[in-house]
CSV table of C-alpha atoms and ligand atoms in Angstrom, one decimal:
chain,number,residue,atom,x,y,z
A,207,UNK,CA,74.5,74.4,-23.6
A,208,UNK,CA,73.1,74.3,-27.2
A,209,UNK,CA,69.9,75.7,-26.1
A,210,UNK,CA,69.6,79.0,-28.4
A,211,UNK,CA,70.1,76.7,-31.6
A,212,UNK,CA,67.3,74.1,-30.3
A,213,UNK,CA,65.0,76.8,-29.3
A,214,UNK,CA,65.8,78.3,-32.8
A,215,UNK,CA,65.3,75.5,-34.6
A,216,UNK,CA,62.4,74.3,-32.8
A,217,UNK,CA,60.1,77.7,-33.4
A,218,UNK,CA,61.2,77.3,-36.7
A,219,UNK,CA,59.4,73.7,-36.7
A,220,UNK,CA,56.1,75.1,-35.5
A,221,UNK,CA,54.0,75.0,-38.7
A,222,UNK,CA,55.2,71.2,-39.1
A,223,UNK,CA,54.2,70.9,-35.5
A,224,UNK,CA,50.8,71.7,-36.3
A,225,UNK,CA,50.7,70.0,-39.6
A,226,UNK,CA,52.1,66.6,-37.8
A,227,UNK,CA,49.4,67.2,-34.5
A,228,UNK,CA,46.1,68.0,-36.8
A,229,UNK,CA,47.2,64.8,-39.4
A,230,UNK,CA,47.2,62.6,-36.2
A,231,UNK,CA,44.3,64.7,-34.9
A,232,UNK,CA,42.1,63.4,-37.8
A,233,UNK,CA,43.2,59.6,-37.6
A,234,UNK,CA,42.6,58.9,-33.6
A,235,UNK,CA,43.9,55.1,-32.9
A,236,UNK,CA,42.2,53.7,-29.7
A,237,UNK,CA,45.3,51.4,-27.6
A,238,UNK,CA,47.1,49.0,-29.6
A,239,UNK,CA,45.4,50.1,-32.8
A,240,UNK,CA,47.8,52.8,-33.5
A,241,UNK,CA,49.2,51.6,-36.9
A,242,UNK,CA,48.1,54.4,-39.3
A,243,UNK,CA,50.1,56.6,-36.2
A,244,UNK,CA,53.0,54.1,-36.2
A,245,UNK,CA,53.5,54.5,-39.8
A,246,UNK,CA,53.6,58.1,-40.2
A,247,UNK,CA,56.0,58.1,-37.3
A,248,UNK,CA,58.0,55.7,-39.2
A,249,UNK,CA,58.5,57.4,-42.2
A,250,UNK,CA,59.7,60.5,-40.5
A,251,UNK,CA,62.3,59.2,-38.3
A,252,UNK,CA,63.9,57.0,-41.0
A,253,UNK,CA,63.9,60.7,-42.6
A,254,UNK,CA,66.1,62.0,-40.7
A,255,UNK,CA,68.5,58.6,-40.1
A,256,UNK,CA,67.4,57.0,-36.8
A,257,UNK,CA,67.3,53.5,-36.5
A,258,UNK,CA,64.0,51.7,-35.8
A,259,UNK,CA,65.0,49.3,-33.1
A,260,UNK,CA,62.0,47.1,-32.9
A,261,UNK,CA,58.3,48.3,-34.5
A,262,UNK,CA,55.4,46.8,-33.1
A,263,UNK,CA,55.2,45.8,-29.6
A,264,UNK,CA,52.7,43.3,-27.9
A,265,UNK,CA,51.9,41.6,-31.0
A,266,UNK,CA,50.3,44.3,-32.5
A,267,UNK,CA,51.8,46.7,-35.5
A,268,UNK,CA,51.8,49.5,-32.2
A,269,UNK,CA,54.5,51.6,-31.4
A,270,UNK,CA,58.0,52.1,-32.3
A,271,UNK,CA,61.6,52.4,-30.3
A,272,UNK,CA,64.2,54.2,-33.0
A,273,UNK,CA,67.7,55.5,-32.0
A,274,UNK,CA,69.8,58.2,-32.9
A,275,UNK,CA,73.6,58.1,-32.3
A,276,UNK,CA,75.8,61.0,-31.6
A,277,UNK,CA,79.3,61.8,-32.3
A,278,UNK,CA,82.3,59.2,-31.0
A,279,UNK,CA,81.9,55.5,-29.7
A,280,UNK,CA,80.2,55.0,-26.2
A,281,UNK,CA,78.4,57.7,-24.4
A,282,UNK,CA,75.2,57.1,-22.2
A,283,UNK,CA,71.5,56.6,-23.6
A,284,UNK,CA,68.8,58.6,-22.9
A,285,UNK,CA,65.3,58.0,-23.8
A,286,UNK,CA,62.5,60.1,-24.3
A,287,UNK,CA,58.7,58.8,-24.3
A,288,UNK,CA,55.5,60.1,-25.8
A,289,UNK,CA,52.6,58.3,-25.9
A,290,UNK,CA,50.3,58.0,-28.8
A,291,UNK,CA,46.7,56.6,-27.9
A,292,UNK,CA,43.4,58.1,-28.7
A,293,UNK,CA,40.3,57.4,-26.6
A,294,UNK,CA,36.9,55.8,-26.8
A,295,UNK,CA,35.4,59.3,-27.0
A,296,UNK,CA,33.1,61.2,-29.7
A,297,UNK,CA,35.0,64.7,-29.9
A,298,UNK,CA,32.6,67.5,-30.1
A,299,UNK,CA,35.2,70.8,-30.7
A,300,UNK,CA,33.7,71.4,-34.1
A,301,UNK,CA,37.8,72.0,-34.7
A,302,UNK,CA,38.2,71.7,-39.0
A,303,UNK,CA,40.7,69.3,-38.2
A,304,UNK,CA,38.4,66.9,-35.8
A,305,UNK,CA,38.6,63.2,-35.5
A,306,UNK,CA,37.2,61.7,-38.5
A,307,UNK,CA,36.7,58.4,-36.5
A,308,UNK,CA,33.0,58.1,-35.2
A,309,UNK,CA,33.2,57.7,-31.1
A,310,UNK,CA,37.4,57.9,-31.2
A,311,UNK,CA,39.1,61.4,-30.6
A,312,UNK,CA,42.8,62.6,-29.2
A,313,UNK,CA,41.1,64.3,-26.0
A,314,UNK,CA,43.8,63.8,-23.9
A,315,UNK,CA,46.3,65.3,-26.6
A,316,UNK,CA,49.0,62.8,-27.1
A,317,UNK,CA,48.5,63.4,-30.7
A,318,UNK,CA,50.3,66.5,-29.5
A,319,UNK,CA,52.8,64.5,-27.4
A,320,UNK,CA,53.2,62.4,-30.5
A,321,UNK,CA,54.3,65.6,-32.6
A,322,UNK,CA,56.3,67.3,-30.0
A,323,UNK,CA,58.8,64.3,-29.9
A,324,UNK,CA,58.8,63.9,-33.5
A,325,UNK,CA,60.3,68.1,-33.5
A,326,UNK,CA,62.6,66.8,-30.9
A,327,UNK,CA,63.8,63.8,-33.4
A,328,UNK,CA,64.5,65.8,-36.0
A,329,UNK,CA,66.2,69.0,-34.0
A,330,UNK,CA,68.5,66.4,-32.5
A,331,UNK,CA,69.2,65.0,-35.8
A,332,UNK,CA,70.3,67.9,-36.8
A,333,UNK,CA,71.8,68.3,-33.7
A,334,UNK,CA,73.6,65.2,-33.5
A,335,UNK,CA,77.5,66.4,-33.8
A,336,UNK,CA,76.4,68.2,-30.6
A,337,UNK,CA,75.8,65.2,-27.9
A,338,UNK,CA,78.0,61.8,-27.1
A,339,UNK,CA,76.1,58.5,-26.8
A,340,UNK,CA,72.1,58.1,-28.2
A,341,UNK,CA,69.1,59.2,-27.6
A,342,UNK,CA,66.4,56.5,-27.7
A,343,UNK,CA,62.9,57.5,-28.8
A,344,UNK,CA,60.1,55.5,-27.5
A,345,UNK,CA,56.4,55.7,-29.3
A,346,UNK,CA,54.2,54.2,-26.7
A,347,UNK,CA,51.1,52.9,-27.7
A,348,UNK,CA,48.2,52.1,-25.0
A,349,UNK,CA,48.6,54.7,-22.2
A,350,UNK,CA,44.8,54.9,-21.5
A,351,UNK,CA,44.5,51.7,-19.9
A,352,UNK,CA,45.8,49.3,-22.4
A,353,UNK,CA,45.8,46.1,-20.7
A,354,UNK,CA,48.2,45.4,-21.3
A,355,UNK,CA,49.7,48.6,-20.2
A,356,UNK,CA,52.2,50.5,-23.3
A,357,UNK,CA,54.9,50.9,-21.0
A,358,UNK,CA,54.4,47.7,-19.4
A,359,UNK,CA,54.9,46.0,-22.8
A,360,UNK,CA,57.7,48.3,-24.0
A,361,UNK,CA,59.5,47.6,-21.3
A,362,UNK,CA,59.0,43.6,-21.5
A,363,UNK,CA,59.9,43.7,-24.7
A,364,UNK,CA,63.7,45.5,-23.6
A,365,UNK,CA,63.1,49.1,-24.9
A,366,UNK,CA,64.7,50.3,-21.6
A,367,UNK,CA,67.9,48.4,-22.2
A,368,UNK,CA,70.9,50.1,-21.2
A,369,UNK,CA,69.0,53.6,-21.0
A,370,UNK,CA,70.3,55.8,-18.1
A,371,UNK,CA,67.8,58.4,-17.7
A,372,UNK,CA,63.8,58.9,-19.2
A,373,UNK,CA,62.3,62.1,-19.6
A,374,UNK,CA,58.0,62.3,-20.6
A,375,UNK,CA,56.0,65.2,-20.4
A,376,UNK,CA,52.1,65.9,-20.6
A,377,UNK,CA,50.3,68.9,-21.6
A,378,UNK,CA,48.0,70.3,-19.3
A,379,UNK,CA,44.9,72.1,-20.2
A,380,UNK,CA,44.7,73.1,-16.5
A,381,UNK,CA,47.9,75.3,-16.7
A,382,UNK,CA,48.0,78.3,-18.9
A,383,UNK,CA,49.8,78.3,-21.9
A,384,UNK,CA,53.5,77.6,-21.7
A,385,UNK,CA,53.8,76.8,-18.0
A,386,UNK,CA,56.3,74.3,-17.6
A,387,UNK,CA,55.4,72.5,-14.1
A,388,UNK,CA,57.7,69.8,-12.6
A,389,UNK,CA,57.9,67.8,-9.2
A,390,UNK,CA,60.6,66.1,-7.2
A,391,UNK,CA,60.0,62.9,-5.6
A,392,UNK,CA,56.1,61.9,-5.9
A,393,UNK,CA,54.1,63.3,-8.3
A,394,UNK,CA,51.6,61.0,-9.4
A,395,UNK,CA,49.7,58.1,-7.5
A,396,UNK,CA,49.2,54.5,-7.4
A,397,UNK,CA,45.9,53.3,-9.1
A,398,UNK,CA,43.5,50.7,-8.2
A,399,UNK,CA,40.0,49.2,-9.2
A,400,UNK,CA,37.8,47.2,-6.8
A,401,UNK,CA,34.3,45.4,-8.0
A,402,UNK,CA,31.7,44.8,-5.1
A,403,UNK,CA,28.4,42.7,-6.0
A,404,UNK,CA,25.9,42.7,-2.9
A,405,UNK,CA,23.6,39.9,-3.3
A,406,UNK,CA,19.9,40.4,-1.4
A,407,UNK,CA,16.8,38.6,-2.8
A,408,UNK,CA,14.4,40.6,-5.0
A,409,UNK,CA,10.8,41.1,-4.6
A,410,UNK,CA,7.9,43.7,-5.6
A,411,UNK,CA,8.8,46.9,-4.6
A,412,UNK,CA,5.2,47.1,-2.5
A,413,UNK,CA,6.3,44.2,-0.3
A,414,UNK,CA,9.9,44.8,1.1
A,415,UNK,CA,9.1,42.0,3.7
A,416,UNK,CA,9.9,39.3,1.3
A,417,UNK,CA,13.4,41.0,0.1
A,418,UNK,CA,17.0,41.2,1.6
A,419,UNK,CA,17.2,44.8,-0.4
A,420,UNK,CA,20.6,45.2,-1.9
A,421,UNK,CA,19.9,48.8,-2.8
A,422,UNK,CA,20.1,49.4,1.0
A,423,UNK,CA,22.7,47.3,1.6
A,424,UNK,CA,25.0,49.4,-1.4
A,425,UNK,CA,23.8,52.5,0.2
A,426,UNK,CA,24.9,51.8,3.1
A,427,UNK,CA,28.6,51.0,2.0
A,428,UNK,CA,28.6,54.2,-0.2
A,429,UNK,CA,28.0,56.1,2.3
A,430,UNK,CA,30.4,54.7,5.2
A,431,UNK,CA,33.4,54.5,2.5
A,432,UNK,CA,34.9,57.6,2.8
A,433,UNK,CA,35.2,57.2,6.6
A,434,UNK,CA,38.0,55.6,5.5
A,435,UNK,CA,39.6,58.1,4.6
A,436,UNK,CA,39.0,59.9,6.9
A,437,UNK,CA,39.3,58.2,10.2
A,438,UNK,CA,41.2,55.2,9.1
A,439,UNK,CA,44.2,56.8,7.7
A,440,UNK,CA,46.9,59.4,8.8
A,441,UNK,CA,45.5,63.0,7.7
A,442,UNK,CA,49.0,63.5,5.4
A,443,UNK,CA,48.6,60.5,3.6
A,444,UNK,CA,46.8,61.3,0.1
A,445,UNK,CA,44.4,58.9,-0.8
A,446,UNK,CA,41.1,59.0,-2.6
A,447,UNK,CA,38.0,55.8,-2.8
A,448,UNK,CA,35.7,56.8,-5.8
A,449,UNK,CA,32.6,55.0,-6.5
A,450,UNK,CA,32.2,55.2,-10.5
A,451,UNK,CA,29.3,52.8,-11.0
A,452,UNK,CA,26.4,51.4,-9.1
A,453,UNK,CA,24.2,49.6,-10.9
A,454,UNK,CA,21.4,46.9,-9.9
A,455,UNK,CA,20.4,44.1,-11.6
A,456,UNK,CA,17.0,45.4,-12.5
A,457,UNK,CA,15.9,48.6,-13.3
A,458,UNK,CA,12.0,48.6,-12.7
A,459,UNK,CA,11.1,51.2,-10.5
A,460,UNK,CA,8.6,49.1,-8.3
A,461,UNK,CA,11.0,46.2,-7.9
A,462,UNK,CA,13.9,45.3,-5.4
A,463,UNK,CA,16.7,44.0,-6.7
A,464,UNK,CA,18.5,40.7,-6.3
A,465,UNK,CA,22.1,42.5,-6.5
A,466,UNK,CA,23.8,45.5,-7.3
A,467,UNK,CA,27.3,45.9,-9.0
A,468,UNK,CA,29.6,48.6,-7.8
A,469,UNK,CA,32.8,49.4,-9.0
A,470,UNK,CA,35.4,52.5,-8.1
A,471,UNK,CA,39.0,53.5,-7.9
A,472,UNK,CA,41.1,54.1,-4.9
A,473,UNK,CA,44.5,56.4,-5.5
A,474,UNK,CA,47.0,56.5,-2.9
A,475,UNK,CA,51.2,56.9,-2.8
A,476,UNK,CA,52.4,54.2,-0.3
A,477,UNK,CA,52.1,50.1,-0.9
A,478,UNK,CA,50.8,50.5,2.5
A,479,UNK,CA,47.7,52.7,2.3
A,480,UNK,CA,46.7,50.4,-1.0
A,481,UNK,CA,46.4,47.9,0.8
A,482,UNK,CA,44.8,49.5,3.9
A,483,UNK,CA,42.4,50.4,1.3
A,484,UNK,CA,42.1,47.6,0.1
A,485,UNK,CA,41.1,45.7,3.6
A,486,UNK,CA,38.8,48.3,4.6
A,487,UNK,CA,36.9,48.2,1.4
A,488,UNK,CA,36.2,44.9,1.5
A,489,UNK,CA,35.4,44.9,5.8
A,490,UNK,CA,33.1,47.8,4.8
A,491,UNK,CA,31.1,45.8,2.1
A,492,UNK,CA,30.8,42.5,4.0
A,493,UNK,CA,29.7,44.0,6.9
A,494,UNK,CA,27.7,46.5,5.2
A,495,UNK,CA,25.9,43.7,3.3
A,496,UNK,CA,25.6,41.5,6.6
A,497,UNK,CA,23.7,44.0,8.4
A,498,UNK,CA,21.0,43.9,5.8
A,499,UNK,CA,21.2,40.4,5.5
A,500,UNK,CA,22.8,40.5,2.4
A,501,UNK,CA,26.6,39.0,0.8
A,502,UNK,CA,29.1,41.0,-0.4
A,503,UNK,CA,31.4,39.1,-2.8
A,504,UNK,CA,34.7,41.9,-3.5
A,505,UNK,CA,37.7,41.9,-5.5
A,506,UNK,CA,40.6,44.5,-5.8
A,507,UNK,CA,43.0,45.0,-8.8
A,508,UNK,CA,46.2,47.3,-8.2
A,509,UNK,CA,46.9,49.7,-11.3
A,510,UNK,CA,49.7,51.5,-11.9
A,511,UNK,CA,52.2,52.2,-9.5
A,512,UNK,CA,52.9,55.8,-8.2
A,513,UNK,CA,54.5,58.2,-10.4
A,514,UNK,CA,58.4,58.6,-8.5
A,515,UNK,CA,60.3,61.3,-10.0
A,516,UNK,CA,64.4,61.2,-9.8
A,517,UNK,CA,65.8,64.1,-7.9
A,518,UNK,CA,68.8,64.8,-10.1
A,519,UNK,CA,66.9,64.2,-13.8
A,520,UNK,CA,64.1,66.6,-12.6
A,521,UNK,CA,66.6,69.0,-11.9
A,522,UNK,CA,67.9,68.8,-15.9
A,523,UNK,CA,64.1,68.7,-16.7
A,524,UNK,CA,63.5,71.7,-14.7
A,525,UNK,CA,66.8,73.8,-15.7
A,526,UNK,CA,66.0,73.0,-19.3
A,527,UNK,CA,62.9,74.6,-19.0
A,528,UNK,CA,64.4,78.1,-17.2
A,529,UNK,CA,67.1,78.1,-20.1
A,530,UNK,CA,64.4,77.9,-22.6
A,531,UNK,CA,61.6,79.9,-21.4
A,532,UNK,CA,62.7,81.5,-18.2
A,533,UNK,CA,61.7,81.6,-14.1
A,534,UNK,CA,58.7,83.1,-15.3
A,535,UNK,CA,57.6,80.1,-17.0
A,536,UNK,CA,58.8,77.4,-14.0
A,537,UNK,CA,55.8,76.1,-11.6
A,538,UNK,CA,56.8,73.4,-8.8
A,539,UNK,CA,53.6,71.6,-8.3
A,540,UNK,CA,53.0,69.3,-5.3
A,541,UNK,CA,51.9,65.3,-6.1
A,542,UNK,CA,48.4,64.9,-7.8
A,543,UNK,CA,45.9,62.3,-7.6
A,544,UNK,CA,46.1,61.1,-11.1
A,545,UNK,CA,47.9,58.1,-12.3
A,546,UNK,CA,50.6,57.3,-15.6
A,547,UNK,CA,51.7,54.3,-16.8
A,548,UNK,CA,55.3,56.3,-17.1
A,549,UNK,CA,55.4,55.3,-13.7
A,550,UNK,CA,56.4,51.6,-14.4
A,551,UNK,CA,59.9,53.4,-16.5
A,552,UNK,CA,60.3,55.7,-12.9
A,553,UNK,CA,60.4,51.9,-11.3
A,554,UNK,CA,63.0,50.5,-14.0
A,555,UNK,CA,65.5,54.2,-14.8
A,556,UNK,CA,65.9,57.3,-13.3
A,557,UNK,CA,63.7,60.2,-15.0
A,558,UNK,CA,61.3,62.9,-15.1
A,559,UNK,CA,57.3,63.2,-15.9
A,560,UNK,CA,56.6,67.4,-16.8
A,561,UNK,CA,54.3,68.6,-17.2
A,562,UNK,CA,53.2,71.6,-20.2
A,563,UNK,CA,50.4,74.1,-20.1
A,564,UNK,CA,48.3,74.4,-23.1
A,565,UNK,CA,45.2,76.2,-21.8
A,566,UNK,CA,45.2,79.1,-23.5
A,567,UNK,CA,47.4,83.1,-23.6
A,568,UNK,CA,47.4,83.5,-19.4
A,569,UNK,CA,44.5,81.6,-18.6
A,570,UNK,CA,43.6,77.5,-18.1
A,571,UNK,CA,41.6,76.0,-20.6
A,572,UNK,CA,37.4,75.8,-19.5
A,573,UNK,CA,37.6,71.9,-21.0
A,574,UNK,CA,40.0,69.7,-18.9
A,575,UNK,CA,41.4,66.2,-20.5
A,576,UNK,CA,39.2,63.3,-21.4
A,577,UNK,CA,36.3,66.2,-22.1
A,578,UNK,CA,34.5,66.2,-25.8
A,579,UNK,CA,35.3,69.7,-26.4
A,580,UNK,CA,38.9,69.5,-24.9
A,581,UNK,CA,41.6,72.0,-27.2
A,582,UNK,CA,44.4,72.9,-26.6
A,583,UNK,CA,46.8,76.1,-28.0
A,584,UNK,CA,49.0,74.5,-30.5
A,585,UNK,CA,51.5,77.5,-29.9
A,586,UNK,CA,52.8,75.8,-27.3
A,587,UNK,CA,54.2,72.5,-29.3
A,588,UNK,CA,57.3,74.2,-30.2
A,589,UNK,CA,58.0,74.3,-26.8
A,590,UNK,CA,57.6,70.5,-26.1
A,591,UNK,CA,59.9,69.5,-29.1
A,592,UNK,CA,62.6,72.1,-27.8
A,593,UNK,CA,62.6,70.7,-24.2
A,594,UNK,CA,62.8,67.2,-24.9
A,595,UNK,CA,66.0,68.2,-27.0
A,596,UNK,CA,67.2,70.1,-24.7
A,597,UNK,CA,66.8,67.8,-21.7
A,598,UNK,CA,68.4,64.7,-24.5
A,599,UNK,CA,71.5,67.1,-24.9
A,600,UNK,CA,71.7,68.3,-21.7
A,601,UNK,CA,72.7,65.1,-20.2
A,602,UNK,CA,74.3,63.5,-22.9
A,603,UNK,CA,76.9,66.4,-23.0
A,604,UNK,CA,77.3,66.9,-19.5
A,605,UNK,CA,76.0,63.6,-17.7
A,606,UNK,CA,74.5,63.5,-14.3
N,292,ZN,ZN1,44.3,60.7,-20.6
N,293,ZN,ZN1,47.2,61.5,-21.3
């Protein structure tokens, strides 16, 4: 309803944008060491008259929750989420602006998350004779596998209290420029990490008759693994097993062995293949070791949960987006094999997780998140700060 003033207002923001993105650009905080973020963030909303409802969260100086009121007494509360973690990553874009921290850079962009949601604050203070009820601004620290997680602390710590909806959004370097992709139901997956240490008996690497090789044994189980994907589970339920690292307890290129370490991911939607996963992971390295006369001692850790978008919010999140930028813009993706801790706010409130293309003019962007050279087109951070105002309005004028 108000969306030609916030889409105004919000171009109109763009060189801020910037400014705000490159400031928090230069000073990448790795989870729950955001402080330097924190305070900037700070400063800005009590600008432009929000209330900082708790600072800090998991006994760190991390992360802020601030509200905003509207016009009138009651009203529902709607929060919107950025996160605002760095990663343990040396950034190599040669960008004039680049991390100034050695081995720490933003190359997952929530420094532009961080930004967007700040233009959103201040439209919607300006804004703010325009919407009943609040709008509750969360700052999430630790997204990258804080343990533990941002959200998971946030929400311990009551920041969803009497919110009715939650909106997030991520850009995506993947997606050209501007492309505003959203997804009903399941969009992301469940996470989980699993540790298996095969235990043979070393030897010199001339006289395999006095070893139980564990290299062998690992080998083995690396390569039967994805059978269970394939044969164990029904062909339309999405999962992945991904073996990260493998690494024996020697490295001396004549020499068995004693052990060797693995450790992976599995992604999956349903509680139930997790833990199929789960079962047949460990069958496949005990029995994997045992034929080579080796032990396989295993361990599983679930992760986040999967990523459960609300039916009726995406439909604000998505109509938003058309009254901002067009059909032209829209793209209804299908789920994705990656994981978000927004998830564990999906499991607590109705909401939304968007996604925002940043790639470049028509065209995705050659580095993908979590790369050393990853960019992204800064012309699309107007765009971010006009939605999540939009969407805040939207169903604080309306409801749902
Ligand atoms: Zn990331
Ligand atoms: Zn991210």
């Amino acid at each position: 309803m108000m969306y030609e003033r916030i889409g105004e207002l919000a171009r109109q923001l763009q060189p801020e944008l910037v400014e705000w993105r490159r400031e928090l650009h230069r000073r990448p905080e790795l989870a729950w060491r955001e402080v330097f973020t924190t305070d900037r963030i700070v400063s800005l909303l009590e600008r432009w008259g929000y209330s900082i409802v708790q600072r800090g969260f998991n006994g760190t100086q991390s992360g802020v929750v601030a509200d905003l009121a509207g016009r009138g007494e009651g009203g529902k509360t709607v929060a919107l989420r950025a996160d605002i973690d760095a990663l343990a990553l040396t950034e190599e874009t040669g960008a004039p602006y680049a991390s100034e921290t050695e081995g720490v850079s933003h190359a997952c962009g929530h420094d532009a998350h961080a930004a967007m949601l700040l233009g959103a604050a201040k439209i919607l203070s300006e804004c703010r004779d325009g919407f009943e009820g609040r709008v509750r601004l969360l700052f999430q620290p630790a997204e990258e596998g804080g343990v533990p997680s941002g959200a998971q602390s946030l929400i311990a710590e009551g920041a969803l209290e009497g919110v009715d909806a939650i909106f997030g959004m991520h850009i995506q370097a993947t997606l050209p420029s501007g492309v505003f992709s959203y997804g009903f139901g399941p969009r992301m997956t469940a996470s989980g990490k699993w540790t298996v240490t095969i235990r043979g008996k070393g030897s010199h690497g001339a006289f395999p008759e006095w070893s139980k090789d564990p290299i062998v044994a690992a080998s083995n189980f690396v390569m039967n693994l994805q059978a269970l994907i394939s044969r164990e589970l029904r062909p339309l339920d999405a999962a992945v097993v991904s073996v990260g690292i493998f690494k024996p307890s020697s490295e001396t290129f004549n020499s068995i062995p004693d052990r060797v370490e693995l450790q992976g991911t599995t992604r999956s939607y349903r509680p139930e293949v997790q833990s199929h996963l789960e079962e047949g992971l460990r069958r496949l390295a005990e029995c994997c070791a045992a034929t080579h006369r080796c032990e396989a001692e295993f361990s599983f850790r679930s992760g986040l949960p999967a990523l459960v978008n609300d039916l009726a919010v995406t439909t604000v999140a998505r109509d938003a987006a058309r009254a901002l930028r067009g059909d032209g813009a829209l793209l209804e993706e299908a789920p994705q094999m990656g994981s978000e801790d927004f998830s564990y706010y999906l499991e607590k409130t109705p909401g939304s997780y968007c996604f925002l293309g940043c790639g470049g003019e028509g065209t995705p962007s050659p580095y993908a998140h979590h790369s050393p050279k990853f960019r992204i087109d800064e012309s699309v951070l107007w765009m971010g700060s006009a939605w999540h105002a939009a969407v805040a309005t939207d169903l604080l004028s309306e409801g749902t």
